[in-house]
Coordinates of C-alpha atoms in Angstrom, one line a residue:
X13 CA 12.7 -35.4 -8.1
X14 CA 12.3 -31.7 -8.3
X15 CA 11.8 -30.2 -11.8
X16 CA 13.5 -26.8 -11.8
X17 CA 14.2 -24.2 -14.5
X18 CA 17.8 -23.0 -14.6
X19 CA 17.4 -19.5 -13.4
X20 CA 19.8 -17.1 -11.7
X21 CA 18.9 -16.5 -8.1
X22 CA 20.2 -13.8 -5.7
X23 CA 21.0 -15.9 -2.7
X24 CA 23.8 -14.4 -0.7
X25 CA 25.4 -15.3 2.6
X26 CA 23.6 -12.4 4.1
X27 CA 20.3 -13.9 3.2
X28 CA 21.3 -17.4 4.5
X29 CA 22.4 -15.9 7.8
X30 CA 19.2 -14.0 8.2
X31 CA 17.5 -17.1 9.6
X32 CA 15.2 -15.5 12.3
X33 CA 17.3 -16.9 15.2
X34 CA 15.0 -15.3 17.8
X35 CA 14.9 -18.5 19.9
X36 CA 18.7 -19.2 20.0
X37 CA 19.3 -18.5 23.7
X38 CA 17.4 -20.5 26.3
X39 CA 17.4 -19.4 30.0
X40 CA 16.8 -21.8 33.0
X41 CA 17.0 -20.9 36.7
X42 CA 15.5 -21.2 40.1
X43 CA 16.3 -19.4 43.4
X44 CA 16.4 -22.4 45.7
X45 CA 18.9 -20.9 48.2
X46 CA 18.6 -17.3 49.2
X47 CA 22.2 -17.2 50.2
X48 CA 23.5 -18.7 46.9
X49 CA 25.6 -16.8 44.5
X50 CA 25.0 -19.2 41.7
X51 CA 23.9 -18.0 38.3
X52 CA 21.4 -19.2 35.7
X53 CA 21.9 -22.1 33.2
X54 CA 22.0 -21.0 29.6
X55 CA 21.8 -23.0 26.3
X56 CA 23.0 -21.0 23.3
X57 CA 22.2 -22.6 19.9
X58 CA 24.0 -19.9 17.8
X59 CA 27.1 -22.0 17.2
X60 CA 27.3 -25.3 15.3
X61 CA 27.4 -27.1 18.6
X62 CA 25.6 -26.4 21.9
X63 CA 27.1 -23.9 24.2
X64 CA 25.9 -24.6 27.7
X65 CA 27.1 -22.3 30.5
X66 CA 26.3 -20.6 33.7
X67 CA 25.8 -16.9 34.1
X68 CA 28.1 -15.1 36.6
X69 CA 26.6 -14.2 40.0
X70 CA 23.2 -14.5 41.5
X71 CA 20.2 -13.0 39.6
X72 CA 17.2 -11.8 41.7
X73 CA 14.8 -13.5 39.3
X74 CA 13.2 -17.0 39.1
X75 CA 11.5 -19.1 36.4
X76 CA 8.5 -20.9 37.8
X77 CA 7.0 -22.6 34.7
X78 CA 6.3 -19.4 32.7
X79 CA 9.4 -18.8 30.5
X80 CA 10.4 -17.2 27.2
X81 CA 13.5 -15.4 25.9
X82 CA 14.1 -13.4 22.7
X83 CA 17.2 -12.8 20.5
X84 CA 17.8 -10.6 17.5
X85 CA 18.0 -12.2 14.1
X86 CA 21.6 -13.1 14.6
X87 CA 20.9 -15.0 17.8
X88 CA 22.1 -12.4 20.3
X89 CA 20.0 -12.3 23.5
X90 CA 17.9 -9.2 23.9
X91 CA 15.6 -10.0 26.8
X92 CA 13.8 -12.8 28.7
X93 CA 10.8 -13.0 31.1
X94 CA 9.0 -15.2 33.6
X95 CA 5.7 -13.4 33.1
X96 CA 6.3 -11.1 36.0
X97 CA 9.6 -9.2 35.1
X98 CA 11.3 -8.5 31.8
X99 CA 15.1 -8.8 32.0
X100 CA 17.7 -7.5 29.5
X101 CA 20.8 -9.3 28.4
X102 CA 22.7 -7.8 31.4
X103 CA 20.2 -9.5 33.7
X104 CA 18.7 -6.2 34.8
X105 CA 14.9 -5.3 34.8
X106 CA 14.2 -3.4 31.6
X107 CA 12.9 0.1 32.2
X108 CA 9.1 -0.1 32.9
X109 CA 9.3 -3.9 32.6
X110 CA 9.0 -4.8 36.3
X111 CA 6.0 -6.0 38.4
X112 CA 3.9 -6.9 35.4
X113 CA 1.5 -8.6 37.9
X114 CA 1.1 -6.3 40.8
X115 CA 2.5 -7.7 44.1
X116 CA 3.8 -10.9 42.7
X117 CA 7.5 -10.0 43.0
X118 CA 10.1 -12.1 41.2
X119 CA 9.2 -15.7 42.1
X120 CA 8.0 -16.5 38.6
X121 CA 4.5 -17.0 37.1
X122 CA 3.1 -20.5 37.0
X123 CA 1.1 -20.6 33.7
X124 CA 2.2 -23.1 31.1
X125 CA 2.9 -21.3 27.8
X126 CA 1.9 -18.2 29.7
X127 CA 4.1 -15.7 27.7
X128 CA 5.2 -15.4 24.1
X129 CA 7.5 -12.8 22.4
X130 CA 7.0 -11.8 18.7
X131 CA 8.9 -9.4 16.4
X132 CA 7.0 -6.5 14.9
X133 CA 7.5 -6.3 11.1
X134 CA 8.7 -2.9 9.8
X135 CA 9.7 -1.9 13.3
X136 CA 13.3 -3.3 13.6
X137 CA 13.8 -2.5 17.2
X138 CA 10.4 -3.2 18.6
X139 CA 9.0 -6.4 19.9
X140 CA 5.7 -7.5 21.6
X141 CA 5.3 -9.7 24.6
X142 CA 1.9 -11.5 24.8
X143 CA 0.9 -12.3 28.4
X144 CA -2.1 -12.4 30.8
X145 CA -3.1 -12.8 34.4
X146 CA -4.8 -15.5 36.4
X147 CA -8.3 -14.8 37.8
X148 CA -10.7 -16.9 39.9
X149 CA -14.3 -17.5 38.8
X150 CA -16.8 -18.8 41.2
X151 CA -18.8 -21.6 39.6
X152 CA -20.8 -22.7 42.6
X153 CA -20.5 -22.5 46.4
X154 CA -17.0 -23.4 47.5
X155 CA -16.0 -24.2 43.8
X156 CA -13.8 -21.9 41.8
X157 CA -12.2 -22.1 38.3
X158 CA -8.9 -20.5 37.5
X159 CA -9.1 -18.6 34.2
X160 CA -7.2 -15.9 32.3
X161 CA -9.6 -13.1 32.0
X162 CA -7.4 -10.6 30.1
X163 CA -4.8 -11.1 27.4
X164 CA -2.3 -8.3 27.3
X165 CA 0.4 -7.0 25.0
X166 CA 3.5 -5.1 26.1
X167 CA 5.8 -3.5 23.6
X168 CA 9.6 -3.3 24.0
X169 CA 11.8 -0.9 22.1
X170 CA 15.3 -2.2 22.3
X171 CA 16.8 1.0 20.8
X172 CA 16.1 2.8 24.1
X173 CA 18.6 3.1 26.9
X174 CA 21.6 2.5 24.7
X175 CA 20.3 -0.9 23.5
X176 CA 19.2 -2.2 26.9
X177 CA 15.5 -1.5 26.0
X178 CA 12.4 0.0 27.5
X179 CA 8.8 -1.1 27.7
X180 CA 7.1 1.7 25.8
X181 CA 3.5 0.3 26.0
X182 CA 2.6 -1.8 29.0
X183 CA -0.2 -4.3 29.5
X184 CA -2.5 -3.1 26.7
X185 CA -5.6 -5.3 26.8
X186 CA -6.0 -7.1 23.4
X187 CA -8.7 -9.6 24.6
X188 CA -11.0 -9.5 27.6
X189 CA -13.0 -12.8 27.9
X190 CA -13.1 -16.1 29.7
X191 CA -9.8 -17.8 28.6
X192 CA -7.8 -20.8 29.7
X193 CA -4.7 -20.2 31.7
X194 CA -1.8 -19.7 29.3
X195 CA -1.5 -22.0 26.3
X196 CA -0.5 -18.9 24.2
X197 CA 0.8 -20.0 20.9
X198 CA 1.3 -18.3 17.5
X199 CA 2.1 -19.0 13.8
X200 CA 3.1 -16.7 10.9
X201 CA 0.4 -15.3 8.7
X202 CA 0.4 -16.6 5.1
X203 CA 1.7 -13.2 4.0
X204 CA 5.1 -13.9 5.7
X205 CA 4.9 -10.8 7.9
X206 CA 2.1 -10.8 10.4
X207 CA 1.2 -13.3 13.2
X208 CA -1.8 -15.3 14.2
X209 CA -2.0 -15.7 18.0
X210 CA -4.4 -18.4 19.1
X211 CA -5.8 -18.9 22.6
X212 CA -8.6 -21.1 23.9
X213 CA -11.7 -20.2 25.8
X214 CA -12.4 -21.8 29.1
X215 CA -15.7 -23.6 28.5
X216 CA -16.1 -24.8 32.1
X217 CA -16.4 -21.2 33.3
X218 CA -18.0 -19.8 30.1
X219 CA -20.4 -22.8 29.7
X220 CA -20.0 -23.0 25.9
X221 CA -21.2 -26.1 24.1
X222 CA -18.3 -26.5 21.7
X223 CA -14.5 -26.0 22.0
X224 CA -13.9 -22.2 21.8
X225 CA -10.9 -20.4 20.3
X226 CA -9.8 -16.8 19.7
X227 CA -7.5 -16.2 16.7
X228 CA -5.9 -12.8 16.9
X229 CA -4.2 -11.1 14.0
X230 CA -1.1 -9.1 15.1
X231 CA 0.4 -6.7 12.5
X232 CA 3.1 -4.0 12.9
X233 CA 0.3 -1.6 13.8
X234 CA -1.0 -3.8 16.6
X235 CA -4.0 -6.1 16.9
X236 CA -6.0 -5.8 13.7
X237 CA -8.9 -8.1 14.5
X238 CA -10.0 -11.2 16.6
X239 CA -11.8 -14.2 15.3
X240 CA -14.0 -16.0 17.9
X241 CA -14.7 -19.5 16.8
X242 CA -16.7 -22.4 18.4
X243 CA -15.8 -25.7 16.8
X244 CA -15.5 -29.4 17.6
X245 CA -17.1 -31.7 20.1
X246 CA -16.6 -30.5 23.6
X247 CA -14.6 -33.0 25.8
X248 CA -12.9 -31.5 28.9
X249 CA -11.9 -27.9 28.3
X250 CA -9.4 -27.1 31.1
X251 CA -6.7 -27.4 28.4
X252 CA -3.0 -28.0 29.4
X253 CA -1.0 -27.6 26.2
X254 CA -1.4 -26.1 22.7
X255 CA 0.8 -26.1 19.6
X256 CA 0.8 -25.1 16.0
X257 CA 2.7 -27.5 13.7
X258 CA 5.9 -25.8 12.5
X259 CA 4.4 -25.3 9.0
X260 CA 1.3 -23.6 10.5
X261 CA -1.1 -26.0 8.8
X262 CA -2.5 -27.6 12.0
X263 CA -3.4 -26.5 15.5
X264 CA -3.3 -29.1 18.4
X265 CA -4.6 -28.7 21.9
X266 CA -4.5 -31.2 24.8
X267 CA -7.4 -31.6 27.2
X268 CA -6.8 -32.1 30.9
X269 CA -8.1 -35.4 32.4
X270 CA -9.1 -36.8 35.7
X271 CA -8.2 -40.3 37.0
X272 CA -10.0 -43.0 35.1
X273 CA -10.6 -40.9 31.9
X274 CA -8.7 -40.8 28.6
X275 CA -6.7 -37.8 27.5
X276 CA -7.9 -36.1 24.3
X277 CA -5.7 -34.4 21.7
X278 CA -7.8 -32.1 19.6
X279 CA -6.5 -31.6 16.1
X280 CA -7.6 -28.9 13.7
X281 CA -6.6 -27.7 10.3
X282 CA -5.6 -24.0 10.3
X283 CA -5.9 -21.5 7.4
X284 CA -2.9 -19.1 7.7
X285 CA -4.7 -16.6 5.4
X286 CA -8.0 -16.3 7.3
X287 CA -7.1 -17.6 10.8
X288 CA -10.0 -20.1 10.7
X289 CA -9.9 -23.6 12.2
X290 CA -11.6 -26.5 10.6
X291 CA -11.8 -30.3 10.3
X292 CA -11.8 -31.2 14.0
X293 CA -10.4 -34.7 14.9
X294 CA -9.5 -36.4 18.1
X295 CA -6.9 -38.8 19.4
X296 CA -7.6 -40.5 22.7
X297 CA -5.1 -42.1 25.0
X298 CA -5.7 -44.9 27.5
X299 CA -7.3 -43.9 30.8
X300 CA -5.3 -42.0 33.4
X301 CA -3.9 -44.4 36.0
X302 CA -5.1 -44.2 39.6
X303 CA -2.0 -45.9 41.0
X304 CA 1.0 -44.5 39.0
X305 CA 2.0 -41.2 40.6
X306 CA 3.9 -40.2 37.4
X307 CA 0.9 -40.8 35.1
X308 CA -0.2 -37.2 34.7
X309 CA -0.8 -34.9 31.6
X310 CA 1.7 -32.3 30.7
X311 CA 2.4 -31.2 27.1
X312 CA 2.4 -31.4 23.4
X313 CA 5.4 -30.7 21.0
X314 CA 5.6 -31.2 17.2
X315 CA 8.5 -32.5 15.1
X316 CA 10.3 -30.1 12.7
X317 CA 8.7 -31.7 9.6
X318 CA 5.2 -31.2 11.2
X319 CA 4.4 -34.9 10.9
X320 CA 4.7 -36.2 14.4
X321 CA 3.0 -34.9 17.6
X322 CA 4.7 -36.0 20.8
X323 CA 2.3 -36.3 23.7
X324 CA 4.4 -36.0 26.9
X325 CA 2.8 -37.8 29.8
X326 CA 4.7 -37.8 33.1
X327 CA 5.8 -41.4 32.8
X328 CA 6.0 -41.8 29.1
X329 CA 6.1 -40.1 25.7
X330 CA 3.6 -41.1 23.0
X331 CA 4.0 -40.3 19.2
X332 CA 1.0 -39.5 16.9
X333 CA 1.5 -39.5 13.1
X334 CA -0.4 -36.5 11.9
X335 CA -0.1 -37.6 8.3
X336 CA -1.7 -41.0 8.9
X337 CA -5.2 -41.7 7.6
X338 CA -6.0 -43.2 11.0
X339 CA -4.2 -41.0 13.5
X340 CA -5.7 -42.9 16.4
X341 CA -4.1 -46.2 15.2
X342 CA -0.8 -44.5 14.6
X343 CA -0.3 -43.6 18.2
X344 CA 2.6 -45.5 19.9
X345 CA 4.8 -45.2 22.9
X346 CA 8.4 -44.2 22.2
X347 CA 9.8 -44.2 25.7
X348 CA 8.9 -45.0 29.3
X349 CA 10.4 -43.1 32.3
X350 CA 13.3 -45.2 33.8
X351 CA 12.8 -44.1 37.4
X352 CA 16.0 -42.1 37.9
X353 CA 15.9 -39.6 40.7
X354 CA 18.0 -36.4 41.4
X355 CA 17.0 -36.7 44.3
X356 CA 13.3 -36.4 43.2
X357 CA 11.8 -37.9 40.1
X358 CA 13.2 -36.8 36.7
X359 CA 10.1 -37.8 34.8
X360 CA 8.8 -35.9 31.7
X361 CA 7.0 -32.6 31.8
X362 CA 7.2 -29.8 29.2
X363 CA 8.9 -29.8 25.8
X364 CA 10.1 -27.4 23.2
X365 CA 11.4 -27.8 19.6
X366 CA 14.9 -26.3 19.4
X367 CA 16.7 -24.5 16.5
X368 CA 18.9 -27.6 15.9
X369 CA 15.8 -29.7 15.1
X370 CA 15.8 -31.6 18.4
X371 CA 13.2 -31.6 21.1
X372 CA 14.2 -30.8 24.7
X373 CA 12.0 -31.8 27.7
X374 CA 12.3 -30.5 31.3
X375 CA 11.7 -32.8 34.3
X376 CA 8.7 -32.8 36.6
X377 CA 10.8 -31.7 39.6
X378 CA 13.8 -29.3 40.1
X379 CA 16.8 -30.9 38.5
X380 CA 19.8 -30.2 36.3
X381 CA 18.6 -32.5 33.5
X382 CA 16.8 -32.1 30.2
X383 CA 15.6 -35.1 28.2
X384 CA 16.3 -35.0 24.4
X385 CA 14.4 -36.4 21.4
X386 CA 17.3 -36.5 18.9
X387 CA 15.5 -37.4 15.7
X388 CA 11.9 -36.2 16.1
X389 CA 11.2 -36.6 12.4
X390 CA 11.6 -40.4 12.6
X391 CA 8.8 -42.7 13.3
X392 CA 8.5 -44.7 16.5
X393 CA 11.5 -45.5 18.7
X394 CA 13.8 -44.4 15.8
X395 CA 13.1 -40.8 17.1
X396 CA 15.7 -41.7 19.6
X397 CA 14.7 -40.4 23.0
X398 CA 17.6 -39.9 25.4
X399 CA 16.6 -39.5 29.1
X400 CA 18.7 -36.8 30.8
X401 CA 20.6 -36.2 27.6
X402 CA 21.6 -32.7 28.8
X403 CA 23.0 -31.7 32.2
X404 CA 22.7 -28.1 33.1
X405 CA 25.2 -26.2 35.3
X406 CA 22.4 -25.4 37.8
X407 CA 19.0 -26.8 38.7
X408 CA 15.9 -25.8 36.6
X409 CA 12.5 -25.6 38.2
X410 CA 10.2 -27.4 35.7
X411 CA 10.5 -24.6 33.1
X412 CA 11.3 -24.5 29.4
X413 CA 10.9 -21.5 27.0
X414 CA 7.7 -21.1 24.9
X415 CA 8.5 -20.2 21.3
X416 CA 6.6 -20.2 18.0
X417 CA 8.3 -21.1 14.7
X418 CA 10.1 -17.9 13.9
X419 CA 11.5 -19.4 10.7
X420 CA 8.2 -19.8 9.0
X421 CA 7.7 -17.5 6.1
X422 CA 5.0 -16.9 3.5
X423 CA 2.5 -19.4 2.2
X424 CA 3.4 -19.7 -1.5
X425 CA 0.7 -19.4 -4.1
X426 CA -1.9 -18.7 -1.5
X427 CA -4.4 -15.7 -1.9
X428 CA -2.7 -13.9 1.0
X429 CA 0.9 -14.3 -0.3
X430 CA 0.9 -10.7 -1.7
X431 CA 3.8 -9.0 0.0
X432 CA 6.8 -10.6 -1.6
X433 CA 8.2 -11.8 1.7
X434 CA 9.6 -15.2 0.7
X435 CA 11.5 -17.8 2.6
X436 CA 15.2 -16.9 1.9
X437 CA 15.9 -20.2 0.3
X438 CA 13.3 -19.5 -2.3
X439 CA 14.3 -15.9 -3.1
X440 CA 14.5 -15.8 -6.9
X441 CA 15.4 -13.0 -9.4
X442 CA 13.6 -12.8 -12.7
X443 CA 14.6 -15.7 -15.0
X444 CA 17.0 -15.1 -17.8
X445 CA 14.8 -16.3 -20.7
X446 CA 17.6 -15.8 -23.2
X447 CA 19.6 -18.7 -22.0
X448 CA 17.2 -21.1 -20.2
X449 CA 17.3 -24.9 -20.0
X450 CA 15.6 -27.6 -17.9
X451 CA 17.5 -29.3 -15.2
X452 CA 16.6 -31.9 -12.6
X453 CA 18.1 -31.6 -9.1
X454 CA 17.3 -33.8 -6.1
X455 CA 18.8 -33.8 -2.7
X456 CA 17.9 -36.6 -0.2
X457 CA 17.3 -37.7 2.4
X458 CA 16.1 -34.6 4.3
X459 CA 16.5 -34.9 7.3
X460 CA 19.8 -36.7 6.9
X461 CA 22.1 -38.3 9.4
X462 CA 25.0 -40.2 7.8
X463 CA 25.0 -39.8 4.0
X464 CA 23.6 -37.1 1.7
X465 CA 22.9 -37.8 -2.0
X466 CA 22.7 -35.2 -4.7
X467 CA 21.3 -36.2 -8.1
X468 CA 21.5 -34.0 -11.2
X469 CA 20.5 -34.3 -14.9
X470 CA 21.4 -32.0 -17.8
X471 CA 24.3 -30.4 -16.0
X472 CA 27.8 -31.5 -16.8
X473 CA 29.4 -29.9 -13.8
X474 CA 28.1 -28.1 -10.7
X475 CA 29.4 -27.1 -7.4
X476 CA 27.7 -28.0 -4.1
X477 CA 28.1 -25.9 -0.9
X478 CA 26.9 -26.6 2.6
X479 CA 26.6 -23.7 5.0
X480 CA 25.8 -23.6 8.8
X481 CA 22.9 -21.5 10.0
X482 CA 25.4 -18.7 10.7
X483 CA 26.6 -18.7 7.1
X484 CA 29.9 -20.5 7.7
X485 CA 31.0 -22.6 4.7
X486 CA 31.4 -26.1 6.0
X487 CA 31.6 -28.3 2.9
X488 CA 32.3 -27.8 -0.8
X489 CA 32.1 -30.5 -3.5
X490 CA 32.4 -30.5 -7.3
X491 CA 29.5 -32.5 -8.8
X492 CA 30.9 -34.2 -11.8
X493 CA 28.8 -37.4 -11.6
X494 CA 25.1 -37.7 -12.1
X495 CA 24.8 -39.0 -8.5
X496 CA 27.1 -37.8 -5.7
X497 CA 27.0 -39.2 -2.2
X498 CA 28.6 -37.2 0.7
X499 CA 29.5 -38.4 4.1
X500 CA 28.1 -36.0 6.7
X501 CA 28.6 -38.0 9.9
X502 CA 31.1 -35.5 11.2
X503 CA 28.6 -32.7 11.2
X504 CA 26.6 -32.1 14.5
X505 CA 22.8 -32.1 14.4
X506 CA 21.3 -28.8 13.4
X507 CA 19.9 -26.7 10.5
X508 CA 22.0 -26.2 7.4
X509 CA 21.7 -24.5 4.0
X510 CA 22.6 -26.2 0.7
X511 CA 23.5 -24.3 -2.4
X512 CA 24.1 -25.7 -6.0
X513 CA 25.9 -23.5 -8.4
X514 CA 26.4 -23.8 -12.2
X515 CA 29.0 -21.5 -13.8
X516 CA 29.3 -19.6 -10.6
X517 CA 25.6 -18.8 -10.5
X518 CA 23.2 -20.2 -7.8
X519 CA 20.6 -22.5 -9.4
X520 CA 19.1 -24.4 -6.4
X521 CA 19.0 -24.0 -2.6
X522 CA 17.4 -25.9 0.2
X523 CA 17.4 -26.0 4.0
X524 CA 18.8 -29.3 5.3
X525 CA 18.3 -30.8 8.7
X526 CA 21.0 -33.1 10.1
X527 CA 19.9 -35.4 12.9
X528 CA 23.3 -36.9 13.9

């Protein structure tokens, strides 16, 4: 149970609605037919149920692995990019946002996690895109290594051109080193405002003796500093996927592998105040098969509660319990590819956690399908993987957006939690010490799927309210008993906000994930 003091909190619907919905619109598309007039596939998570539709008319633009989009805080699309061009919500190239990589046209960049968009605190209309460019390094005669030699930032001001935006600072070098291709990921600084961007060094080309990482602090004034850190036993360093856990406490990176060798998931603790990695651990898979054409490495994605890492391998998905004492022993297979073709294989490739708490996975060939992990917070096969759970209007060319957890806020009680930027569900006013009492409130389970239980002590009557992520009141119940059980099976999977009021004043709030 949670022991809470009865205090008056200023939690309004405006605060609830301000949920940092920057990842609410996902774009998918591929120009397979130059004579086609077909549009792009879009998934919009802004409503309580998925809105899947097709844009009108052909767009001279293509996603080719590299992909991100960005919405304002209410979930309205602002821009999207394939790493080569930046498009606005009217599917036009933003001023000064074209040809980010000279001569590459619009066919789409091919770096996994090759671009990321971040909001700039204290600059409401300005956003930063983090991106880079592939370079070739000669290791020996007739042998080359593809690296990313430069990491750039490009700043977009959406107040320009009547809200259609303009790139006001283009391809500013923020890091010039020997970097792996893509694998750009970020997590919120513990102060609740700034961002840590982490990218790995390419130790094949750089010949380093340990795993190498660069942790970059991005503030509203730009890049403040870069931590270069060598840590952990070197395995293979041509990395293929990297993720922070949604709570920012861990950083995971997956090493590439050749036939006959095991894959390695490297796991580090991460300090959101200092940007320092520590406590290196490894989880190894079985050796890569020489006979199964679908047995290739692809991606990592983490459950909303930060407990389970999903290792997506072309023919199967493995789950690792990051809370287990023995993470190696916790690894188990949760699904195996069923062989369906459309007309090519629809095996597993890249994944991304969505605003509704589910994980979506694109296929290893162009197809209309996305696989879905419906309950990623559940252990083992209870996570409920549905192969081809989503059918898009048009084909997608092995691409899925790359997002950080925009809904992560401050790190409470940490040395760097000094700005007063709190998670909205924890926003509290000063306690009224003249009339204070102790109450117990507990809400479980969370995540929930069928029934939700609310338990209270020392309150005769209270009112429970459940809101959607867009602040729509969905359920209201008088709590007259000490234990109240509510049926929530009619509610779609997603993120919700709970509020308990006593005498009309809010006393307790919590984010609720429903996994129906």
